[in-house]
Amino acid sequence: MRSNKVGWLLLTPTLLLLGVFGILPFIYVLFLSFHQWNPFGASPDRIFIWGNNFRRLVFDGEFLLSIWVTLKFAFFAVFSEIVIGYLLAQLFMREFPGRAVFRTIHTLPLIVAPIVVGSVWRLMTTPSIGIIPYYANQLFGIDINIGRDAGTAFMFTVIMDIWHWTPLVTLTLLAALLSLPKEPFEQAQIDGASRAQIFWHITLPMIRPAILATVFIRLMDALRTVDEVWMLTGGGPGAATRYIGLHIWKVVFPKTDYGYGSAISVIVLYLTLVMCWMLYVGLVAPRNKGN
Amino acid sequence: MAEVTVRNVKKRYGTVQVMHGVSVDIEDGQFVVLVGPSGCGKSTLLRMIAGLEQISEGQISIGGRVVNDVMPKDRDIAMVFQSYALYPHKTVAENMGFALKIKGAPKSEIDAKVQKAASILDLGHLLDRYPKQLSGGQRQRVAMGRAIVRDPAVFLFDEPLSNLDAKLRVAMRVEIKELHQRLGTTIVYVTHDQIEAMTMADKIVVMRDGRVEQIGAPLELYDHPSNTFVAGFIGSPAMNFIKGKVEAPGTFLAEGGARLPLPEVSAEAGRPIVYGIRPEHIDIGEGGVAARVSVLEPTGSETQVFARLGTDSIDAVVKDRLTVQPGTEIPLRIDPRRVHVFDGASGARI
Ligand SMILES: Nc1ncnc2c1ncn2[C@@H]1O[C@H](COP(=O)(O)OP(=O)(O)OP(=O)(O)O)[C@@H](O)[C@H]1O
Ligand SMILES: [Mg+2]
């Protein structure tokens, strides 16, 4: 069919670009992950070593720790963002004085570059001069030191991520809530459902697709956080906040161990895919028959 | 089961007033139909009874209890919405069983009730479908089923048959009437279809622009409409209205020049009136007024005749099959006892 041919012709530039900049690098990384290649090391040759890089990964304590803290970070950050984002979205559904102003202001963090967010939070949390440790100390007598205490540092990376990304969640969930028809909710009231039951049986299932889309986006983002955390804690103290992206950058690249670094990238990609797939299978697929 | 009392209810949206003091008494077990043209406030009144809309002024009570400040869920009502309002993510069975599930009824009981309602409404084969997989009429039946399953004190129906085809609508009409006879539950039913109103109601409330025009049994409204609005709204085809004045006792002079027989009414000669006669109360025969036929519409069982009386148009329904040509004159006979006389200015019945 002629129209089909024209279609392919029009698509060709896009496909070419996608191939050159998206697929080829990926294949190259996949290719490298099966090699030992350290061009600035003692033996700069690229040697095919089968799955040895992956075997090394499984026994790499630093890598495993990094995966673990990354998952923890992603879980706490995304979970809190969804909950807070939903509550804010519900708030914006109501009429209150200054709603429009507040709604605009609350999205401002979204337009701030991550590196700036990191610097600002760093300034605010620097022990003894930052505003947060200062007031925590003055008002509650709490000593906050993200340079020394691993738990505090972790908590602040999560809080920073929440501050930065909750508005995105609020906006998507608000859009979802605004698009809901109002009759099913009235029907549910008449059917005798309480507010909690309406939330659980009506609201939640109806905005489930929006929630899941948001979770996907935020999860993938959180799993590859680098710049903000790099600015705030530099991955420390110790390796407490050295999330996987940071780990690749701080530990693997300085050693110019490209084969091993590629293997980590491949594994992280694989983990992300598996998580999203599990979320999809577990939550979306069985429920979206009605939508 | 319960009676419903609406006492001088008003409704304002901001500064716009859409209900101007409506009062309706609905007895226990009665089938009451609210009719009126689009935008007259039928849905609003129904939603106020349901508790979905705040009452600006006045009082509504259900079963003797004032419900102005009672939540919808505590009013023991079931409602069928104009737009079905099905839960899109629940199957037909889940939609119908939701209220019972919320109440914590055992699964076996829910299943039994859903099955029963489904068989009444012929939904048995659709129980596992989702609303988006149903036709408009099927959705409407699911919405009905959802109300039936509840077994409430009062049913509120907002144009539940408006999306069905003619045949199904008649079948459902009978179904609802049977349901009412079997359950004996009070029903408040909104429609703008006067045939539905006439055939189903124990009592009809005719509304216009947020006011009640007349309340009464169907035939009462048909026989004694209290003004031209009700007279024109109830009955199909609509009543003929001819403007003119009383010429002499027993004679009406139309503006278009025709002279028609008047019943004995307390209207002095020269008073401007509106002369009302239903098409089905006109027949063709000796001694009638000459009218010029403009269009004939045979429907098989009867023939609708559109004719002109001088410059006024008049519309008659006759049982005979007419074979006259348009443009010929036929004699229209009007029984003065069937004539309705309304005031020329206010439209109120004289
Ligand atoms: N939320 C609202 N704000 C302002 N006016 C409203 C609102 N809802 C309804 N109205 C007005 O109230 C009047 C009554 O509306 P209602 O929906 O009760 O009409 P209805 O008799 O049910 O008409 P229909 O037969 O078309 O369903 C209408 O004039 C409508 O414009
Ligand atoms: Mg309506």
XYZ file of C-alpha atoms and ligand atoms in Angstrom:
673
model
C 0.000 0.000 0.000
C 1.281 3.372 -1.008
C 0.114 5.250 2.115
C 1.947 2.698 4.199
C 5.162 3.346 2.303
C 4.779 7.084 2.773
C 4.220 6.461 6.458
C 7.446 4.531 6.800
C 9.265 7.177 4.796
C 8.069 9.878 7.154
C 8.994 7.791 10.153
C 12.503 7.037 8.937
C 14.266 10.125 10.340
C 12.754 9.527 13.755
C 13.621 5.859 13.692
C 17.158 6.670 12.582
C 17.643 9.195 15.375
C 16.131 6.808 17.896
C 18.396 4.037 16.633
C 21.543 6.126 16.688
C 21.003 7.854 20.012
C 18.871 5.378 21.912
C 19.267 1.837 20.767
C 22.887 1.758 19.604
C 24.289 3.100 22.905
C 22.164 0.609 24.768
C 23.478 -2.252 22.667
C 26.985 -0.930 23.167
C 26.520 -0.885 26.947
C 25.107 -4.396 26.819
C 28.114 -5.424 24.718
C 30.568 -3.808 27.121
C 28.999 -5.441 30.131
C 30.371 -8.783 28.914
C 33.912 -7.433 28.603
C 36.714 -6.431 30.833
C 37.761 -2.995 29.621
C 39.805 -0.482 31.542
C 41.487 1.692 28.890
C 43.549 3.574 31.493
C 44.385 0.520 33.603
C 47.298 -1.875 33.557
C 45.825 -3.930 30.689
C 43.917 -1.503 28.455
C 42.675 -4.174 26.030
C 39.021 -5.065 25.803
C 38.670 -8.739 26.701
C 35.503 -10.807 26.441
C 34.911 -12.393 29.835
C 31.407 -13.866 29.537
C 29.271 -13.118 32.575
C 32.128 -12.479 34.934
C 31.179 -8.856 35.513
C 27.776 -9.990 36.697
C 29.301 -12.600 38.955
C 31.474 -9.936 40.476
C 28.395 -7.797 41.095
C 26.688 -10.416 43.190
C 29.620 -10.483 45.582
C 30.211 -6.725 45.561
C 29.134 -5.595 49.054
C 29.311 -1.911 48.180
C 27.101 -2.421 45.162
C 24.549 -4.469 47.102
C 24.453 -1.893 49.879
C 23.928 0.813 47.311
C 21.044 -1.096 45.734
C 19.495 -1.559 49.158
C 19.656 2.122 50.167
C 18.388 3.132 46.739
C 15.340 0.914 47.109
C 14.730 2.233 50.605
C 15.079 5.790 49.390
C 12.769 5.239 46.413
C 10.158 3.534 48.558
C 9.990 6.201 51.271
C 10.167 9.097 48.834
C 7.583 7.835 46.351
C 5.194 6.561 48.997
C 5.237 9.861 50.895
C 4.898 11.856 47.699
C 1.812 9.912 46.657
C 0.165 10.284 50.052
C 1.004 13.966 50.511
C 0.299 14.684 46.849
C -3.136 13.088 47.105
C -3.999 15.026 50.251
C -2.911 18.285 48.629
C -4.911 17.448 45.501
C -7.990 16.873 47.661
C -7.305 20.184 49.378
C -7.175 21.965 46.027
C -10.530 20.415 45.107
C -12.103 22.540 47.830
C -12.865 26.231 47.796
C -10.805 28.262 50.191
C -9.495 31.804 50.125
C -6.217 32.102 48.279
C -6.552 28.730 46.600
C -5.342 29.895 43.187
C -2.299 31.623 44.664
C -1.402 28.661 46.814
C -1.856 26.258 43.924
C 0.534 28.280 41.796
C 3.148 28.731 44.485
C 3.170 25.089 45.447
C 4.341 24.057 41.963
C 7.425 26.266 42.075
C 9.820 23.519 43.251
C 9.165 21.734 39.965
C 10.878 24.406 37.924
C 14.005 24.484 40.060
C 16.945 22.519 38.636
C 17.939 19.514 40.779
C 21.432 20.837 41.283
C 19.974 24.050 42.705
C 17.587 22.134 44.913
C 20.552 20.203 46.238
C 22.519 23.374 46.962
C 19.627 25.080 48.678
C 18.982 22.099 50.919
C 22.656 21.825 51.597
C 22.726 25.424 52.754
C 19.681 24.861 54.896
C 21.079 21.758 56.549
C 24.753 22.562 56.971
C 25.498 21.799 60.618
C 25.420 24.850 62.902
C 24.887 27.441 60.137
C 21.905 25.997 58.226
C 18.464 27.234 59.189
C 17.123 23.752 59.935
C 19.770 22.578 62.430
C 19.769 26.040 63.994
C 16.060 26.115 64.743
C 15.911 22.439 65.613
C 18.486 23.178 68.220
C 16.997 26.457 69.422
C 13.393 25.288 69.610
C 13.604 21.601 70.416
C 17.160 21.083 71.521
C 17.690 18.501 68.783
C 21.096 18.177 67.253
C 20.836 17.683 63.497
C 24.006 16.825 61.649
C 23.634 15.280 58.236
C 27.391 15.036 57.861
C 27.692 12.698 60.817
C 24.441 10.850 61.336
C 23.546 8.332 58.599
C 19.839 8.150 59.489
C 19.446 11.927 59.450
C 21.258 12.212 56.135
C 18.994 9.556 54.632
C 15.928 11.278 56.015
C 16.928 14.600 54.531
C 17.528 13.156 51.074
C 13.996 11.754 51.270
C 12.542 15.040 52.534
C 14.329 16.944 49.792
C 12.940 14.608 47.145
C 9.465 14.992 48.613
C 9.799 18.767 48.592
C 10.962 18.730 45.002
C 8.555 16.243 43.455
C 5.315 16.197 45.447
C 3.885 19.065 43.338
C 4.142 16.841 40.272
C 2.106 14.176 42.031
C -0.393 16.787 43.230
C -0.855 18.096 39.715
C -1.417 14.711 38.089
C -3.756 13.533 40.838
C -5.615 16.837 40.810
C -6.134 16.479 37.079
C -7.411 12.947 37.634
C -9.773 14.026 40.414
C -11.109 16.938 38.389
C -11.923 14.665 35.468
C -14.033 12.281 37.567
C -17.797 12.356 36.997
C -19.654 13.396 40.125
C -22.639 11.082 39.846
C -20.945 7.879 41.047
C -19.969 9.742 44.197
C -23.515 10.918 44.767
C -24.734 7.410 44.092
C -22.260 6.074 46.635
C -23.552 8.531 49.230
C -27.071 7.313 48.586
C -25.878 3.718 48.688
C -24.823 4.445 52.247
C -21.066 4.581 51.928
C -19.074 6.550 54.481
C -16.312 8.910 53.414
C -13.675 6.266 54.005
C -15.679 3.704 52.051
C -16.187 6.147 49.191
C -12.448 6.755 49.104
C -11.619 3.081 49.157
C -14.334 1.726 46.850
C -14.918 4.607 44.440
C -12.229 7.284 44.401
C -9.208 5.035 44.595
C -10.248 2.597 41.851
C -11.288 5.456 39.598
C -7.971 7.296 39.872
C -5.886 4.127 40.069
C -4.496 4.562 36.524
C -3.340 8.088 37.337
C -1.791 6.955 40.612
C 0.063 4.123 38.924
C 1.320 6.300 36.101
C 2.627 8.726 38.701
C 4.227 5.955 40.709
C 5.998 4.684 37.572
C 7.344 8.091 36.692
C 8.436 8.912 40.205
C 9.891 5.474 40.848
C 12.058 5.505 37.766
C 13.175 9.019 38.604
C 13.938 8.194 42.208
C 15.959 5.129 41.216
C 18.322 7.267 39.182
C 18.637 10.286 41.468
C 22.172 11.666 41.372
C 22.638 15.408 41.336
C 20.466 16.497 44.244
C 21.855 13.925 46.598
C 25.370 14.578 45.381
C 24.959 18.230 46.329
C 23.289 17.533 49.669
C 25.326 14.724 51.189
C 27.826 13.670 48.542
C 26.606 10.134 49.184
C 27.725 10.197 52.791
C 28.197 9.883 55.594
C 30.092 6.763 54.610
C 27.932 5.101 51.982
C 24.628 5.830 53.738
C 23.143 7.867 50.891
C 25.277 6.585 48.044
C 22.386 5.688 45.774
C 23.061 3.575 42.730
C 23.559 6.406 40.246
C 25.953 8.039 42.629
C 27.662 4.743 43.228
C 28.340 4.231 39.526
C 29.649 7.725 39.225
C 31.727 7.876 42.399
C 33.103 4.394 42.617
C 33.123 2.846 39.182
C 33.894 5.661 36.802
C 36.905 7.099 38.638
C 38.446 3.656 38.303
C 37.614 3.789 34.578
C 36.361 0.221 34.897
C 33.959 0.536 31.967
C 33.021 -3.096 31.558
C 32.004 -3.413 35.182
C 30.187 -0.066 35.122
C 28.210 -1.183 32.097
C 27.221 -4.358 33.876
C 25.869 -2.312 36.783
C 23.894 -0.092 34.416
C 22.388 -3.125 32.739
C 21.443 -4.655 36.073
C 19.878 -1.418 37.312
C 17.866 -1.116 34.127
C 16.796 -4.709 34.542
C 15.781 -4.137 38.170
C 13.759 -1.065 37.225
C 11.971 -2.954 34.494
C 11.208 -5.858 36.782
C 9.810 -3.560 39.458
C 7.596 -1.704 37.016
C 6.459 -4.948 35.490
C 5.571 -6.355 38.887
C 3.658 -3.205 39.759
C 1.845 -3.387 36.467
C 0.956 -7.023 36.718
C 0.026 -6.767 40.362
C -2.020 -3.606 40.256
C -2.956 -2.444 36.792
C -3.632 -5.455 34.665
C -6.235 -7.207 36.830
C -8.171 -4.017 37.513
C -8.309 -2.111 34.283
C -10.969 -4.235 32.668
C -13.627 -1.648 33.457
C -11.761 1.358 32.161
C -42.015 2.532 53.397
C -42.700 6.122 54.154
C -44.605 9.215 53.228
C -42.742 12.237 51.937
C -43.725 15.795 52.678
C -42.286 18.768 50.851
C -43.211 21.982 52.584
C -42.713 25.343 50.851
C -39.249 24.430 49.598
C -37.076 27.012 47.906
C -33.727 26.616 46.227
C -31.171 29.237 45.380
C -27.880 28.812 43.568
C -26.033 31.895 44.698
C -28.380 34.703 43.796
C -30.348 32.712 41.229
C -33.545 31.278 42.615
C -34.659 28.142 40.779
C -37.390 26.906 43.188
C -40.029 29.270 44.460
C -41.813 27.524 47.276
C -42.858 24.030 46.273
C -45.188 21.964 48.433
C -46.100 18.362 47.706
C -47.628 15.714 49.953
C -46.775 12.158 49.040
C -48.583 9.420 50.881
C -47.037 6.162 51.894
C -46.938 3.794 48.948
C -48.015 6.394 46.434
C -46.558 6.630 42.956
C -45.986 10.309 42.344
C -44.737 11.658 39.034
C -43.111 15.047 38.651
C -43.561 16.394 35.133
C -42.696 19.635 33.462
C -40.629 21.054 30.674
C -36.851 20.875 30.705
C -35.244 23.093 33.319
C -38.340 23.462 35.486
C -36.619 22.032 38.554
C -37.733 18.392 38.614
C -34.258 16.984 39.111
C -33.458 19.673 41.634
C -36.500 18.771 43.733
C -35.655 15.078 43.527
C -32.057 15.758 44.534
C -33.241 17.763 47.501
C -35.397 14.847 48.602
C -32.336 12.609 48.170
C -30.183 14.982 50.191
C -27.725 15.689 47.397
C -28.755 19.312 47.216
C -29.026 21.684 50.164
C -32.515 23.061 50.834
C -32.338 26.868 50.858
C -35.646 27.339 52.622
C -38.572 25.160 53.642
C -38.741 21.627 54.932
C -38.692 18.089 53.611
C -39.654 15.128 55.740
C -39.531 11.434 55.005
C -41.550 9.065 57.155
C -42.416 11.857 59.565
C -38.791 12.796 60.172
C -37.515 16.167 59.016
C -34.506 15.366 56.851
C -33.192 18.828 55.979
C -29.945 18.071 57.762
C -29.864 14.296 57.350
C -27.115 12.822 55.166
C -28.261 11.003 51.997
C -27.001 7.715 53.363
C -29.245 8.019 56.417
C -32.438 8.778 54.489
C -33.179 5.207 53.389
C -33.782 6.100 49.771
C -32.631 4.672 46.471
C -32.161 6.812 43.425
C -31.830 6.217 39.706
C -29.995 9.054 38.058
C -30.764 10.648 34.711
C -27.196 9.721 33.677
C -27.206 6.217 35.278
C -24.202 7.015 37.540
C -22.929 3.444 37.396
C -19.575 2.706 38.993
C -17.365 2.317 35.908
C -14.841 0.022 37.579
C -17.387 -2.420 38.971
C -19.209 -5.170 37.142
C -22.964 -5.146 36.833
C -23.253 -7.539 39.766
C -20.882 -5.458 41.881
C -22.748 -2.305 40.981
C -26.006 -3.828 42.072
C -24.625 -5.350 45.245
C -22.546 -2.380 46.377
C -25.050 -0.901 48.815
C -25.562 -4.271 50.485
C -21.837 -4.895 50.642
C -21.337 -1.536 52.335
C -23.975 -2.508 54.879
C -22.011 -5.685 55.548
C -24.616 -8.115 54.271
C -23.405 -11.709 53.853
C -22.269 -12.634 50.368
C -24.945 -15.274 49.898
C -27.671 -12.740 50.625
C -26.141 -10.192 48.235
C -25.889 -12.794 45.494
C -29.469 -13.903 45.984
C -30.853 -10.365 45.844
C -28.734 -9.417 42.848
C -29.841 -12.560 41.024
C -33.462 -11.807 41.746
C -33.256 -8.205 40.582
C -31.295 -9.297 37.525
C -33.973 -11.764 36.537
C -36.712 -9.157 36.971
C -34.825 -6.793 34.678
C -33.511 -9.439 32.313
C -29.896 -8.700 33.173
C -28.883 -12.226 34.104
C -26.476 -12.679 31.197
C -24.800 -9.310 31.784
C -23.815 -9.643 35.430
C -20.092 -9.972 34.729
C -19.881 -7.087 32.286
C -18.575 -3.631 32.980
C -20.767 -0.567 32.371
C -18.763 0.483 29.325
C -19.644 -2.844 27.729
C -23.373 -2.151 27.962
C -25.802 -0.251 25.769
C -27.577 2.812 27.110
C -30.749 0.902 27.808
C -28.888 -1.889 29.562
C -27.113 0.641 31.763
C -30.402 2.153 32.672
C -31.719 -1.244 33.675
C -28.645 -1.830 35.821
C -29.309 1.475 37.534
C -32.881 0.343 38.163
C -31.630 -2.987 39.440
C -29.304 -1.262 41.836
C -32.264 0.584 43.321
C -34.453 -2.519 43.537
C -31.782 -4.489 45.370
C -31.729 -1.851 48.095
C -35.367 -2.281 49.151
C -35.551 1.313 50.425
C -38.348 3.336 52.008
C -38.602 5.588 48.973
C -37.534 5.179 45.346
C -36.433 8.282 43.496
C -36.326 7.931 39.721
C -34.958 10.665 37.492
C -36.135 9.960 33.940
C -35.090 6.313 34.149
C -36.552 5.414 30.763
C -35.440 8.367 28.684
C -32.757 6.418 26.810
C -34.740 3.338 25.930
C -36.318 2.615 22.581
C -40.094 2.885 22.372
C -40.769 -0.824 22.787
C -38.466 -1.307 25.736
C -39.799 1.840 27.316
C -43.332 0.499 27.293
C -42.126 -2.833 28.676
C -40.154 -1.124 31.441
C -43.086 1.119 32.246
C -45.189 -1.944 32.912
C -42.288 -3.475 34.817
C -41.976 -0.475 37.107
C -45.694 -0.354 37.696
C -45.746 -4.035 38.574
C -42.769 -3.539 40.828
C -44.632 -0.768 42.596
C -47.720 -2.894 43.011
C -45.655 -5.760 44.395
C -43.411 -3.808 46.744
C -45.809 -1.016 47.622
C -42.877 1.321 48.097
C -43.342 5.047 47.759
C -42.012 6.229 44.406
C -41.162 9.710 43.245
C -40.644 9.600 39.517
C -39.419 12.406 37.288
C -40.204 12.515 33.604
C -40.975 15.025 30.937
C -42.988 12.464 29.023
C -46.627 13.103 29.855
C -47.675 9.646 28.620
C -45.398 8.069 31.184
C -46.881 10.379 33.779
C -50.451 9.587 32.831
C -49.984 5.829 32.678
C -47.949 5.301 35.811
C -48.893 7.885 38.374
C -51.283 7.817 41.280
C -50.661 11.514 41.471
C -49.040 13.925 39.054
C -47.232 17.115 40.014
C -46.986 19.498 37.077
C -44.142 21.958 37.474
C -43.025 25.019 35.598
C -40.121 27.370 36.324
C -39.648 26.169 39.889
C -43.326 26.329 40.800
C -46.072 23.740 41.091
C -48.800 24.416 38.556
C -51.196 21.680 39.604
C -51.263 18.478 41.601
C -53.792 15.760 41.016
C -54.669 12.309 39.762
C -53.932 11.813 36.053
C -57.556 11.948 34.911
C -58.272 14.868 37.186
C -55.555 16.835 35.406
C -56.882 15.685 32.072
C -60.473 16.606 32.864
C -59.939 19.711 34.937
C -56.639 21.378 34.110
C -56.355 24.470 36.273
C -54.722 26.603 33.590
C -53.630 26.630 29.978
C -50.132 25.383 30.828
C -51.389 22.194 32.449
C -54.057 21.801 29.795
C -51.445 22.024 27.059
C -48.971 19.788 28.834
C -51.248 16.900 29.727
C -52.789 14.981 26.858
C -51.442 14.061 23.477
C -51.872 15.458 20.901
C -52.022 18.728 22.808
C -55.239 20.626 23.431
C -56.306 23.246 20.882
C -56.257 26.770 22.221
C -58.192 29.457 20.399
C -58.120 33.072 21.511
C -61.253 35.145 21.373
C -64.095 36.397 23.503
C -67.515 35.489 24.763
C -69.955 36.826 22.192
C -73.172 35.834 23.916
C -74.044 33.153 26.448
C -73.230 29.855 24.748
C -71.286 31.348 21.850
C -67.597 31.989 21.489
C -66.200 34.306 18.852
C -62.648 33.478 17.841
C -60.204 36.180 16.826
C -60.017 34.339 13.543
C -63.741 34.849 13.034
C -65.156 31.366 13.769
C -68.099 30.880 16.098
C -67.943 27.906 18.481
C -70.293 26.513 21.119
C -69.522 27.430 24.746
C -70.604 25.628 27.894
C -72.364 27.636 30.545
C -69.611 29.529 32.266
C -69.530 32.492 34.550
C -68.056 34.766 31.942
C -69.964 37.810 30.841
C -70.277 38.701 27.176
C -67.267 40.503 25.722
C -64.764 38.984 28.144
C -61.552 37.823 26.434
C -61.031 34.114 26.955
C -59.005 31.199 25.681
C -61.122 28.392 24.295
C -59.669 24.933 24.832
C -60.792 21.708 23.186
C -58.885 18.435 22.999
C -58.389 16.984 19.500
C -59.963 13.692 20.557
C -63.156 15.504 21.610
C -63.844 16.801 18.137
C -65.633 14.713 15.581
C -66.891 15.152 12.070
C -70.571 15.259 11.420
C -73.721 17.144 10.577
C -74.165 20.500 12.221
C -70.486 21.112 12.805
C -68.444 24.225 12.173
C -66.922 24.345 8.727
C -63.144 23.955 8.749
C -60.715 23.706 5.863
C -58.474 20.626 5.954
C -54.795 21.400 5.538
C -53.060 18.101 6.382
C -54.194 14.587 7.194
C -52.069 12.192 9.197
C -53.447 8.662 9.216
C -51.855 6.408 11.836
C -53.970 3.358 11.110
C -56.096 3.274 14.230
C -57.081 6.905 13.887
C -56.564 9.952 11.734
C -55.200 13.249 12.896
C -56.691 16.186 11.010
C -54.990 19.560 10.864
C -57.476 22.158 9.754
C -58.118 25.879 9.729
C -61.060 27.627 11.293
C -60.944 31.041 9.734
C -57.399 32.047 10.541
C -57.075 29.811 13.619
C -55.663 26.364 13.264
C -57.377 23.431 14.894
C -56.398 19.855 15.282
C -58.729 16.889 15.584
C -58.321 13.154 16.026
C -61.014 10.982 14.538
C -61.553 7.244 14.464
C -62.758 7.140 10.854
C -60.480 6.862 7.895
C -60.901 10.109 6.035
C -60.465 10.303 2.320
C -60.995 14.024 1.804
C -58.523 16.125 -0.132
C -56.609 18.906 1.599
C -58.412 22.162 0.946
C -61.918 20.715 1.235
C -64.246 21.854 3.956
C -65.426 19.463 6.640
C -67.882 20.046 9.476
C -66.223 19.772 12.943
C -68.565 19.009 15.774
C -67.645 20.123 19.292
C -69.480 18.979 22.376
C -69.735 22.089 24.589
C -69.462 19.940 27.733
C -65.935 18.979 26.668
C -64.792 22.553 26.225
C -62.346 24.144 28.689
C -62.527 27.863 29.182
C -59.587 29.876 30.448
C -59.146 33.513 31.272
C -57.691 35.437 28.329
C -55.101 37.272 30.409
C -54.003 34.898 33.188
C -54.718 31.574 31.512
C -56.494 30.353 34.672
C -59.486 28.084 34.327
C -62.845 29.781 34.485
N -25.558 23.929 39.970
C -26.435 24.803 39.453
N -26.184 26.126 39.459
C -27.076 27.008 38.949
N -28.234 26.666 38.401
C -28.552 25.368 38.364
C -27.674 24.369 38.883
N -28.263 23.166 38.701
C -29.437 23.413 38.088
N -29.615 24.731 37.890
C -30.791 25.362 37.273
O -31.935 24.940 37.969
C -33.021 24.783 37.078
C -33.651 23.426 37.290
O -32.766 22.424 36.852
P -33.163 20.899 36.870
O -31.956 20.107 36.576
O -33.866 20.595 38.148
O -34.184 20.824 35.658
P -35.034 19.561 35.181
O -36.451 19.927 35.419
O -34.543 18.321 35.814
O -34.765 19.561 33.624
P -34.520 18.300 32.629
O -35.854 17.800 32.250
O -33.834 18.938 31.478
O -33.678 17.313 33.353
C -32.473 24.978 35.682
O -32.889 26.251 35.231
C -30.987 24.936 35.849
O -30.373 25.822 34.964
Mg -33.462 16.622 35.126
